[in-house]
Amino acid sequence: MIPLDSKKRVFSGLRPTGRMHLGNYLGAIRNWVAMQETRDCVYGVVDYHAITTPFDPDELRTDVREMVIDLLAVGVDPEKSALIIQSQLPEHTELAWILGAVTPISWLERVPTYKEKAEMHPDYLHLGLLSYPVLMAADILLYRANEVPVGEDQLPHIELTREIVRRFNHMFGDTFEEPKAFLHRDSARIMSLSDPEKKMSKSLGPDSYIALADEPDVIRKKIRKAVTDIGPANEKMSPGVGNLFRLLQLVGGEDDHASLWSDYESGSLRYVDLKDATAEAIIAFLAPIRANRQRFAADEQVLRNAVEKGRELAASMAEDTMAAVRTRLGVGQ
Ligand code: AQP
């Protein structure tokens, strides 16, 4: 194994494909913030992942910057963690190429997100979309991370990373440890507001999500428009109503949650009341983050320093790993 110090290592990444939304935050990013107190963490704005689905270069540039602002605003602290932009560290793609040479294509074809994205963008099928999980494995293994805080939609990718590790170690000798996914105790999948059968997602468009950057009026409008019932009424709570209840609880509206839930049980719930309570609870929850965003957005130097510091720290870890991997493979000597 590549030797490690005693502290646990953490890596996780976020695709700059739009603004960070409540699903990202409640599903994964709040864990990023908590974990930096006790672990060595590397957190990445993974821009090479963003080019696997249709994108516009100018928008990508803006999205990378906005993601850095979002991450700083929610509390990722460059003094505690390495905050990186993936494309600034070429070792990510170097290791991905190597891991690609040990990963059977059949493993990649069964990954659920490949099938979903392929359905969503049938004219944009390419090798990068198929091998996306290999790049994700490289992101994690480059920093020898033991723990990966992700939302539960990402579990198949972590399982694949573990399979890749086993195969690599079998072929070239013990090199990597198998990382584990780290899930928040209530990291339920947050569903889309406009299509509650699907997860809240940047690529479903802004009406599907609440961005951390959304203004209060925008939040009120989006929640008012959220789909509640689909199809004929039946006994079971609809996914849209369940999603609003979950959001209300997760953003600190427990009291409203309890009284609206009892309305639901007695059959007297008015969806408009549930929506109004949820919107106001989200607005209050996001207020400090919005204030932080404004502060960071106005300070270019702070943004630059944060990612430069992260790049320097991550580069030395990445170079150690690559030196060991190249030796194992007999290349780059
Ligand atoms: N709806 C969600 N509920 C809970 N967790 C979620 N995550 C994403 N959506 C939800 C978690 O957020 C982290 C960062 O995700 P990402 O942006 O890298 O990619 P993603 O999972 O593909 O998120 P999106 O919004 O759906 O992006 P696009 O539209 O670009 O594909 C991950 O840990 C994820 O689990």
Coordinates of N, CA and C in Angstrom, one line a residue, residues 15-183:
R15 N -19.9 18.6 -9.9 CA -19.8 19.0 -11.3 C -20.3 20.4 -11.4
P16 N -19.4 21.3 -12.1 CA -19.9 22.7 -12.3 C -20.8 22.7 -13.6
T17 N -22.0 22.2 -13.4 CA -22.9 22.2 -14.5 C -24.1 23.1 -14.3
G18 N -24.0 24.0 -13.3 CA -25.1 24.9 -13.0 C -24.8 25.4 -11.6
R19 N -25.8 25.9 -10.9 CA -25.6 26.4 -9.5 C -25.8 25.2 -8.5
M20 N -25.0 25.3 -7.4 CA -25.2 24.3 -6.4 C -26.7 24.4 -5.8
H21 N -27.3 23.2 -5.7 CA -28.7 23.3 -5.2 C -28.9 22.6 -3.9
L22 N -30.1 22.7 -3.4 CA -30.4 22.1 -2.1 C -30.2 20.6 -2.0
G23 N -30.4 19.9 -3.2 CA -30.1 18.4 -3.2 C -28.6 18.2 -3.0
N24 N -27.8 18.9 -3.7 CA -26.3 18.8 -3.5 C -26.0 19.0 -2.1
Y25 N -26.5 20.1 -1.5 CA -26.1 20.6 -0.2 C -26.6 19.6 0.9
L26 N -27.9 19.2 0.9 CA -28.4 18.4 1.9 C -28.0 16.9 1.7
G27 N -27.7 16.5 0.5 CA -27.3 15.2 0.2 C -25.8 14.9 0.5
A28 N -25.0 15.9 0.2 CA -23.5 15.6 0.3 C -22.7 16.8 0.9
I29 N -22.9 18.0 0.4 CA -22.0 19.1 0.7 C -21.9 19.4 2.2
R30 N -23.1 19.3 2.9 CA -23.0 19.7 4.3 C -22.0 18.7 5.1
N31 N -21.9 17.4 4.5 CA -21.0 16.5 5.1 C -19.5 16.9 4.8
W32 N -19.3 17.5 3.7 CA -18.0 18.0 3.3 C -17.5 19.0 4.4
V33 N -18.4 19.9 4.8 CA -18.1 20.9 5.8 C -17.8 20.3 7.1
A34 N -18.7 19.3 7.5 CA -18.5 18.7 8.9 C -17.2 17.9 8.9
M35 N -16.8 17.2 7.8 CA -15.7 16.3 7.9 C -14.3 17.0 7.9
Q36 N -14.3 18.3 7.5 CA -13.0 19.0 7.5 C -12.5 19.2 8.9
E37 N -13.3 19.1 9.9 CA -12.8 19.3 11.3 C -12.0 18.1 11.8
T38 N -12.2 16.9 11.2 CA -11.5 15.7 11.8 C -10.7 15.0 10.8
R39 N -10.8 15.4 9.5 CA -10.1 14.6 8.5 C -9.3 15.5 7.6
D40 N -8.3 14.9 6.8 CA -7.7 15.7 5.7 C -8.5 15.6 4.5
C41 N -9.0 16.7 4.0 CA -10.0 16.7 2.9 C -9.5 17.4 1.7
V42 N -9.8 16.8 0.5 CA -9.7 17.5 -0.7 C -11.0 17.5 -1.4
Y43 N -11.5 18.7 -1.7 CA -12.8 18.9 -2.4 C -12.6 19.6 -3.7
G44 N -13.2 19.0 -4.7 CA -12.9 19.4 -6.1 C -14.1 19.9 -6.8
V45 N -13.9 21.0 -7.6 CA -14.9 21.4 -8.6 C -14.4 20.6 -9.9
V46 N -15.2 19.6 -10.2 CA -14.6 18.6 -11.2 C -15.1 19.0 -12.6
D47 N -14.3 19.9 -13.2 CA -14.8 20.5 -14.5 C -14.6 19.5 -15.6
Y48 N -13.6 18.5 -15.5 CA -13.6 17.5 -16.6 C -14.8 16.6 -16.6
H49 N -15.5 16.5 -15.5 CA -16.7 15.7 -15.5 C -17.8 16.5 -16.2
A50 N -17.7 17.8 -16.1 CA -18.8 18.6 -16.6 C -18.8 18.6 -18.2
I51 N -17.7 18.2 -18.8 CA -17.7 18.2 -20.3 C -18.2 16.8 -20.8
T52 N -18.7 16.0 -19.9 CA -19.2 14.7 -20.5 C -20.7 14.8 -20.9
T53 N -21.3 15.9 -20.5 CA -22.7 16.2 -21.0 C -22.6 17.5 -21.7
P54 N -23.6 17.8 -22.6 CA -23.5 19.0 -23.4 C -23.2 20.3 -22.5
F55 N -22.3 21.1 -23.0 CA -21.9 22.3 -22.2 C -21.5 23.4 -23.2
D56 N -21.4 24.6 -22.6 CA -21.0 25.8 -23.3 C -19.7 26.3 -22.6
P57 N -18.6 26.5 -23.3 CA -17.4 26.9 -22.6 C -17.5 28.1 -21.8
D58 N -18.2 29.2 -22.3 CA -18.3 30.4 -21.5 C -19.1 30.1 -20.2
E59 N -20.2 29.3 -20.3 CA -21.0 29.0 -19.1 C -20.2 28.2 -18.2
L60 N -19.4 27.3 -18.7 CA -18.6 26.4 -17.8 C -17.6 27.3 -17.0
R61 N -17.0 28.2 -17.6 CA -16.1 29.1 -16.9 C -16.8 29.8 -15.7
T62 N -18.0 30.3 -16.0 CA -18.8 31.0 -15.0 C -19.2 30.0 -13.9
D63 N -19.6 28.8 -14.3 CA -20.1 27.8 -13.4 C -19.0 27.4 -12.4
V64 N -17.8 27.3 -12.9 CA -16.6 26.9 -12.0 C -16.5 28.0 -11.0
R65 N -16.5 29.2 -11.4 CA -16.3 30.3 -10.4 C -17.5 30.3 -9.4
E66 N -18.7 30.1 -9.9 CA -19.8 30.2 -9.0 C -19.8 29.0 -8.0
M67 N -19.3 27.8 -8.5 CA -19.2 26.7 -7.5 C -18.2 27.0 -6.4
V68 N -17.1 27.6 -6.8 CA -16.1 28.0 -5.8 C -16.7 28.9 -4.8
I69 N -17.5 29.9 -5.3 CA -18.2 30.8 -4.4 C -19.2 30.0 -3.5
D70 N -19.9 29.1 -4.1 CA -20.9 28.3 -3.3 C -20.2 27.5 -2.2
L71 N -19.1 26.9 -2.6 CA -18.4 26.0 -1.6 C -17.8 26.9 -0.4
L72 N -17.2 28.0 -0.7 CA -16.7 28.9 0.3 C -17.9 29.4 1.2
A73 N -19.0 29.7 0.5 CA -20.2 30.3 1.3 C -20.8 29.3 2.2
V74 N -20.8 28.0 1.9 CA -21.4 27.0 2.8 C -20.4 26.6 3.9
G75 N -19.1 27.0 3.8 CA -18.2 26.7 4.9 C -17.0 25.9 4.6
V76 N -16.8 25.5 3.3 CA -15.5 24.8 3.0 C -14.4 25.9 3.2
D77 N -13.5 25.5 4.0 CA -12.5 26.5 4.5 C -11.1 26.1 4.0
P78 N -10.6 27.0 3.1 CA -9.3 26.7 2.5 C -8.1 26.5 3.5
E79 N -8.3 27.0 4.7 CA -7.3 26.8 5.7 C -7.4 25.4 6.3
K80 N -8.5 24.7 6.1 CA -8.6 23.3 6.6 C -8.6 22.3 5.6
S81 N -9.1 22.6 4.4 CA -9.2 21.6 3.3 C -8.6 22.1 2.0
A82 N -8.2 21.2 1.1 CA -7.7 21.6 -0.2 C -8.9 21.8 -1.1
L83 N -9.2 23.0 -1.5 CA -10.3 23.2 -2.5 C -9.6 23.3 -3.9
I84 N -9.9 22.4 -4.7 CA -9.2 22.4 -6.0 C -10.2 22.5 -7.2
I85 N -9.6 22.9 -8.4 CA -10.3 22.8 -9.6 C -9.6 21.7 -10.4
Q86 N -10.4 20.6 -10.7 CA -9.8 19.4 -11.2 C -8.8 19.6 -12.3
S87 N -9.2 20.4 -13.3 CA -8.4 20.5 -14.5 C -7.0 21.2 -14.3
Q88 N -6.8 21.8 -13.1 CA -5.6 22.4 -12.8 C -4.5 21.3 -12.3
L89 N -5.0 20.1 -12.1 CA -4.1 19.0 -11.7 C -4.1 17.9 -12.7
P90 N -3.2 17.9 -13.7 CA -3.3 16.9 -14.8 C -3.2 15.4 -14.3
E91 N -2.8 15.2 -13.1 CA -2.7 13.8 -12.6 C -4.0 13.1 -12.5
H92 N -5.1 13.9 -12.4 CA -6.4 13.3 -12.4 C -6.7 12.5 -13.7
T93 N -6.4 13.2 -14.8 CA -6.6 12.5 -16.1 C -5.5 11.4 -16.4
E94 N -4.3 11.6 -15.9 CA -3.3 10.6 -16.1 C -3.7 9.3 -15.4
L95 N -4.1 9.5 -14.1 CA -4.5 8.2 -13.4 C -5.8 7.6 -14.0
A96 N -6.7 8.5 -14.5 CA -7.9 7.9 -15.2 C -7.5 7.1 -16.4
W97 N -6.5 7.5 -17.1 CA -6.1 6.8 -18.3 C -5.6 5.4 -17.9
I98 N -4.8 5.4 -16.8 CA -4.2 4.1 -16.3 C -5.4 3.2 -15.8
L99 N -6.3 3.8 -15.0 CA -7.4 2.9 -14.5 C -8.3 2.4 -15.6
G100 N -8.4 3.3 -16.6 CA -9.2 2.9 -17.8 C -8.6 1.6 -18.5
A101 N -7.3 1.4 -18.3 CA -6.7 0.3 -18.9 C -6.8 -1.0 -18.1
V102 N -7.5 -0.9 -16.9 CA -7.7 -2.1 -16.1 C -9.2 -2.3 -15.9
T103 N -10.1 -1.4 -16.4 CA -11.5 -1.5 -16.1 C -12.2 -2.1 -17.3
P104 N -12.9 -3.3 -17.1 CA -13.6 -3.9 -18.2 C -14.8 -3.0 -18.7
I105 N -15.0 -2.9 -19.9 CA -16.1 -2.1 -20.5 C -17.5 -2.5 -19.9
S106 N -17.6 -3.8 -19.7 CA -18.9 -4.3 -19.2 C -19.3 -3.7 -17.8
W107 N -18.3 -3.4 -17.0 CA -18.5 -2.8 -15.7 C -19.1 -1.4 -15.9
L108 N -18.7 -0.7 -16.9 CA -19.1 0.6 -17.1 C -20.5 0.7 -17.7
E109 N -20.8 -0.3 -18.5 CA -22.1 -0.3 -19.2 C -23.2 -0.5 -18.3
R110 N -22.9 -1.1 -17.1 CA -24.1 -1.4 -16.2 C -24.3 -0.3 -15.2
V111 N -23.5 0.8 -15.2 CA -23.6 1.9 -14.2 C -24.9 2.6 -14.5
P112 N -25.8 2.8 -13.5 CA -27.1 3.4 -13.8 C -27.1 4.8 -14.3
T113 N -26.1 5.6 -13.9 CA -26.1 7.0 -14.3 C -25.7 7.1 -15.8
Y114 N -24.9 6.1 -16.3 CA -24.6 6.1 -17.7 C -25.9 5.9 -18.5
K115 N -26.7 5.0 -18.1 CA -27.9 4.7 -18.8 C -28.8 5.9 -18.8
E116 N -28.9 6.6 -17.6 CA -29.8 7.8 -17.5 C -29.3 8.9 -18.4
K117 N -28.0 9.2 -18.3 CA -27.5 10.3 -19.1 C -27.6 10.0 -20.6
A118 N -27.4 8.7 -20.9 CA -27.4 8.3 -22.4 C -28.9 8.5 -22.9
E119 N -29.9 8.2 -22.0 CA -31.2 8.5 -22.4 C -31.5 9.9 -22.5
M120 N -31.0 10.7 -21.6 CA -31.2 12.2 -21.6 C -30.6 12.9 -22.8
H121 N -29.4 12.4 -23.2 CA -28.6 13.0 -24.3 C -28.3 12.0 -25.4
P122 N -29.3 11.4 -26.1 CA -28.9 10.3 -27.0 C -28.0 10.8 -28.2
D123 N -27.9 12.1 -28.5 CA -27.0 12.5 -29.5 C -25.6 12.9 -29.0
Y124 N -25.4 12.6 -27.7 CA -24.1 13.0 -27.1 C -23.5 11.8 -26.4
L125 N -23.5 10.6 -27.1 CA -22.9 9.4 -26.6 C -21.4 9.4 -27.0
H126 N -20.6 9.2 -26.0 CA -19.1 9.2 -26.3 C -18.4 8.4 -25.2
L127 N -17.1 8.2 -25.5 CA -16.3 7.4 -24.6 C -16.2 8.1 -23.2
G128 N -16.2 9.4 -23.2 CA -16.0 10.2 -21.9 C -17.2 9.9 -21.0
L129 N -18.4 9.8 -21.6 CA -19.6 9.6 -20.8 C -19.5 8.2 -20.2
L130 N -19.1 7.2 -21.0 CA -19.0 5.9 -20.5 C -17.9 5.8 -19.4
S131 N -16.8 6.5 -19.6 CA -15.7 6.3 -18.7 C -15.7 7.3 -17.5
Y132 N -16.7 8.1 -17.4 CA -16.9 9.0 -16.3 C -16.6 8.4 -15.0
P133 N -17.1 7.2 -14.6 CA -16.8 6.6 -13.3 C -15.4 6.3 -13.1
V134 N -14.6 6.1 -14.2 CA -13.2 5.8 -14.1 C -12.5 7.1 -13.7
L135 N -12.9 8.2 -14.2 CA -12.3 9.5 -13.8 C -12.6 9.8 -12.4
M136 N -13.8 9.4 -12.0 CA -14.2 9.6 -10.6 C -13.4 8.7 -9.6
A137 N -13.1 7.5 -10.1 CA -12.2 6.6 -9.3 C -10.9 7.2 -9.2
A138 N -10.4 7.8 -10.3 CA -9.0 8.4 -10.3 C -9.0 9.6 -9.3
D139 N -10.1 10.4 -9.3 CA -10.2 11.6 -8.4 C -10.0 11.1 -6.9
I140 N -10.6 10.0 -6.6 CA -10.6 9.5 -5.2 C -9.3 8.9 -4.9
L141 N -8.8 8.1 -5.8 CA -7.6 7.3 -5.5 C -6.3 8.1 -5.5
L142 N -6.4 9.2 -6.3 CA -5.2 10.1 -6.4 C -4.8 10.6 -5.1
Y143 N -5.8 10.8 -4.2 CA -5.6 11.4 -2.9 C -5.6 10.3 -1.8
R144 N -5.7 9.0 -2.3 CA -5.8 7.8 -1.4 C -6.9 8.1 -0.3
A145 N -8.0 8.6 -0.8 CA -9.1 8.9 0.2 C -9.7 7.6 0.7
N146 N -9.9 7.5 2.0 CA -10.6 6.4 2.6 C -12.1 6.6 2.6
E147 N -12.5 7.9 2.7 CA -14.0 8.1 2.8 C -14.4 9.1 1.7
V148 N -15.6 8.9 1.2 CA -16.1 9.8 0.1 C -17.5 10.2 0.4
P149 N -17.7 11.4 0.9 CA -19.0 11.9 1.2 C -19.8 12.2 0.0
V150 N -20.8 11.4 -0.3 CA -21.6 11.6 -1.5 C -23.1 11.4 -1.2
G151 N -24.0 11.8 -2.1 CA -25.4 11.4 -2.0 C -25.6 10.0 -2.4
E152 N -26.7 9.4 -2.0 CA -26.9 8.0 -2.3 C -26.9 7.6 -3.8
D153 N -27.2 8.6 -4.6 CA -27.2 8.3 -6.1 C -25.8 7.9 -6.6
Q154 N -24.8 8.3 -5.8 CA -23.4 8.0 -6.2 C -22.9 6.7 -5.8
L155 N -23.7 5.9 -5.0 CA -23.1 4.7 -4.4 C -22.6 3.7 -5.4
P156 N -23.3 3.5 -6.6 CA -22.7 2.6 -7.6 C -21.3 3.0 -8.1
H157 N -21.1 4.3 -8.1 CA -19.7 4.8 -8.5 C -18.7 4.4 -7.5
I158 N -19.0 4.5 -6.2 CA -18.0 4.1 -5.2 C -17.8 2.6 -5.2
E159 N -18.9 1.9 -5.4 CA -18.7 0.4 -5.5 C -17.8 0.1 -6.7
L160 N -18.0 0.8 -7.8 CA -17.1 0.5 -9.0 C -15.6 0.9 -8.6
T161 N -15.4 1.9 -7.9 CA -14.1 2.3 -7.5 C -13.4 1.2 -6.7
R162 N -14.2 0.6 -5.8 CA -13.7 -0.5 -5.0 C -13.3 -1.7 -5.9
E163 N -14.1 -1.9 -6.9 CA -13.8 -3.1 -7.8 C -12.5 -2.8 -8.6
I164 N -12.4 -1.5 -9.0 CA -11.2 -1.1 -9.8 C -10.0 -1.3 -8.9
V165 N -10.1 -0.9 -7.6 CA -9.0 -1.0 -6.7 C -8.6 -2.5 -6.6
R166 N -9.6 -3.4 -6.4 CA -9.2 -4.8 -6.2 C -8.5 -5.3 -7.5
R167 N -9.0 -4.9 -8.6 CA -8.4 -5.4 -9.9 C -7.0 -4.9 -10.1
F168 N -6.8 -3.6 -9.8 CA -5.5 -3.0 -9.9 C -4.5 -3.7 -9.0
N169 N -4.9 -3.8 -7.7 CA -4.0 -4.4 -6.7 C -3.7 -5.9 -7.1
H170 N -4.7 -6.6 -7.7 CA -4.5 -7.9 -8.1 C -3.4 -8.0 -9.3
M171 N -3.5 -7.0 -10.2 CA -2.7 -7.0 -11.3 C -1.3 -6.5 -11.0
F172 N -1.2 -5.5 -10.2 CA 0.1 -4.8 -10.0 C 0.7 -4.9 -8.6
G173 N 0.0 -5.5 -7.7 CA 0.4 -5.5 -6.3 C -0.3 -4.5 -5.5
D174 N -0.4 -4.7 -4.1 CA -1.2 -3.8 -3.3 C -0.7 -2.4 -3.4
T175 N -1.6 -1.6 -3.9 CA -1.3 -0.1 -4.1 C -2.3 0.8 -3.4
F176 N -3.6 0.5 -3.7 CA -4.6 1.4 -3.1 C -5.4 0.6 -2.1
E177 N -6.0 1.5 -1.1 CA -7.0 0.9 -0.2 C -8.4 1.1 -0.8
E178 N -9.3 0.3 -0.5 CA -10.7 0.5 -1.0 C -11.4 1.6 -0.2
P179 N -11.8 2.6 -0.9 CA -12.5 3.7 -0.2 C -14.0 3.4 0.2
K180 N -14.5 4.1 1.1 CA -15.9 3.8 1.5 C -16.7 5.1 1.3
A181 N -18.0 4.9 0.9 CA -18.9 6.0 0.8 C -19.3 6.5 2.2
F182 N -19.4 7.8 2.4 CA -19.9 8.3 3.6 C -21.2 9.0 3.4
L183 N -22.3 8.5 4.0 CA -23.6 9.1 3.8 C -24.0 9.7 5.1

